Amino acid sequence: MRFEILPVEASSTVSSVEATAEEARGRTGGVTAAATTLAQDLANSSVVVEAVQGLEAEVLQPTGSGAVAQTEAATGGTSTALGHYSSGDDQMAATARKSAGDVHRPDMPGTG
C-alpha cells in the first residue's frame, strides 16, 4: 500500500475543517448561552432548571463544545505534522541537490 501526502491539498482541507469548527464553536456557544438563559428565566422551577442543566452537561457539552475541541486539536496536530513533513521534504531535496555533484561515476569498459 502506498500513501502520498499532498501538502497543499492537505493544508486546504485542514483550513476548511478549521473554518467549519470555528463556525460550530459560535453556534455551540449560542445554544449553551440560550440554555443558561432558559435556566435563569425559569429559576422558580427547580425541575426545569435541573433538566436544562442536565441537557447542557450530558448533550450540549459532549456533542458541541467537546466535538469542536477535539476537532481543533486534530487540525492543530495535522497542521504541525504537515509543517514537519514539508520541512523534511525540503531538507531532503536540498541534501539531494547538494550531493548530486559528488556522485562518482565509475569508468565502464567500452565507453570511450
mmCIF file of C-alpha atoms in Angstrom, residues 1-54:
data_model
loop_
_atom_site.group_PDB
_atom_site.id
_atom_site.type_symbol
_atom_site.label_atom_id
_atom_site.label_comp_id
_atom_site.label_asym_id
_atom_site.label_seq_id
_atom_site.Cartn_x
_atom_site.Cartn_y
_atom_site.Cartn_z
ATOM 1 C CA MET A 1 0.000 0.000 0.000
ATOM 2 C CA ARG A 2 1.336 3.400 -0.934
ATOM 3 C CA PHE A 3 0.451 6.705 0.686
ATOM 4 C CA GLU A 4 1.220 10.037 -0.839
ATOM 5 C CA ILE A 5 0.946 13.257 1.125
ATOM 6 C CA LEU A 6 -0.018 16.291 -0.894
ATOM 7 C CA PRO A 7 0.798 19.191 1.458
ATOM 8 C CA VAL A 8 -1.073 21.924 -0.439
ATOM 9 C CA GLU A 9 -4.267 19.886 -0.737
ATOM 10 C CA ALA A 10 -3.991 18.623 2.842
ATOM 11 C CA SER A 11 -3.455 22.155 4.166
ATOM 12 C CA SER A 12 -6.501 23.313 2.230
ATOM 13 C CA THR A 13 -8.582 20.549 3.799
ATOM 14 C CA VAL A 14 -7.304 21.418 7.279
ATOM 15 C CA SER A 15 -8.149 25.099 6.727
ATOM 16 C CA SER A 16 -11.656 24.182 5.615
ATOM 17 C CA VAL A 17 -12.201 21.988 8.672
ATOM 18 C CA GLU A 18 -10.833 24.733 10.954
ATOM 19 C CA ALA A 19 -13.302 27.227 9.470
ATOM 20 C CA THR A 20 -16.167 24.800 9.983
ATOM 21 C CA ALA A 21 -15.064 24.146 13.576
ATOM 22 C CA GLU A 22 -14.939 27.887 14.258
ATOM 23 C CA GLU A 23 -18.460 28.271 12.894
ATOM 24 C CA ALA A 24 -19.618 25.333 15.017
ATOM 25 C CA ARG A 25 -17.969 26.888 18.083
ATOM 26 C CA GLY A 26 -20.066 30.021 17.580
ATOM 27 C CA ARG A 27 -23.263 28.033 17.173
ATOM 28 C CA THR A 28 -22.471 25.826 20.154
ATOM 29 C CA GLY A 29 -21.769 28.874 22.270
ATOM 30 C CA GLY A 30 -25.123 30.336 21.247
ATOM 31 C CA VAL A 31 -27.005 27.183 22.187
ATOM 32 C CA THR A 32 -25.211 26.932 25.523
ATOM 33 C CA ALA A 33 -25.945 30.597 26.264
ATOM 34 C CA ALA A 34 -29.620 30.028 25.402
ATOM 35 C CA ALA A 35 -29.767 27.050 27.765
ATOM 36 C CA THR A 36 -28.199 29.119 30.539
ATOM 37 C CA THR A 37 -30.662 31.953 29.911
ATOM 38 C CA LEU A 38 -33.556 29.492 29.935
ATOM 39 C CA ALA A 39 -32.417 28.074 33.278
ATOM 40 C CA GLN A 40 -32.151 31.603 34.711
ATOM 41 C CA ASP A 41 -35.544 32.646 33.369
ATOM 42 C CA LEU A 42 -37.197 29.581 34.861
ATOM 43 C CA ALA A 43 -35.267 29.650 38.122
ATOM 44 C CA ASN A 44 -38.500 29.202 40.086
ATOM 45 C CA SER A 45 -38.870 25.676 38.738
ATOM 46 C CA SER A 46 -36.079 23.513 40.078
ATOM 47 C CA VAL A 47 -37.224 20.586 37.914
ATOM 48 C CA VAL A 48 -36.843 22.613 34.710
ATOM 49 C CA VAL A 49 -33.515 24.087 35.839
ATOM 50 C CA GLU A 50 -32.137 20.620 36.608
ATOM 51 C CA ALA A 51 -33.389 19.311 33.261
ATOM 52 C CA VAL A 52 -31.752 22.174 31.365
ATOM 53 C CA GLN A 53 -28.510 21.749 33.310
ATOM 54 C CA GLY A 54 -28.611 18.019 32.571
#
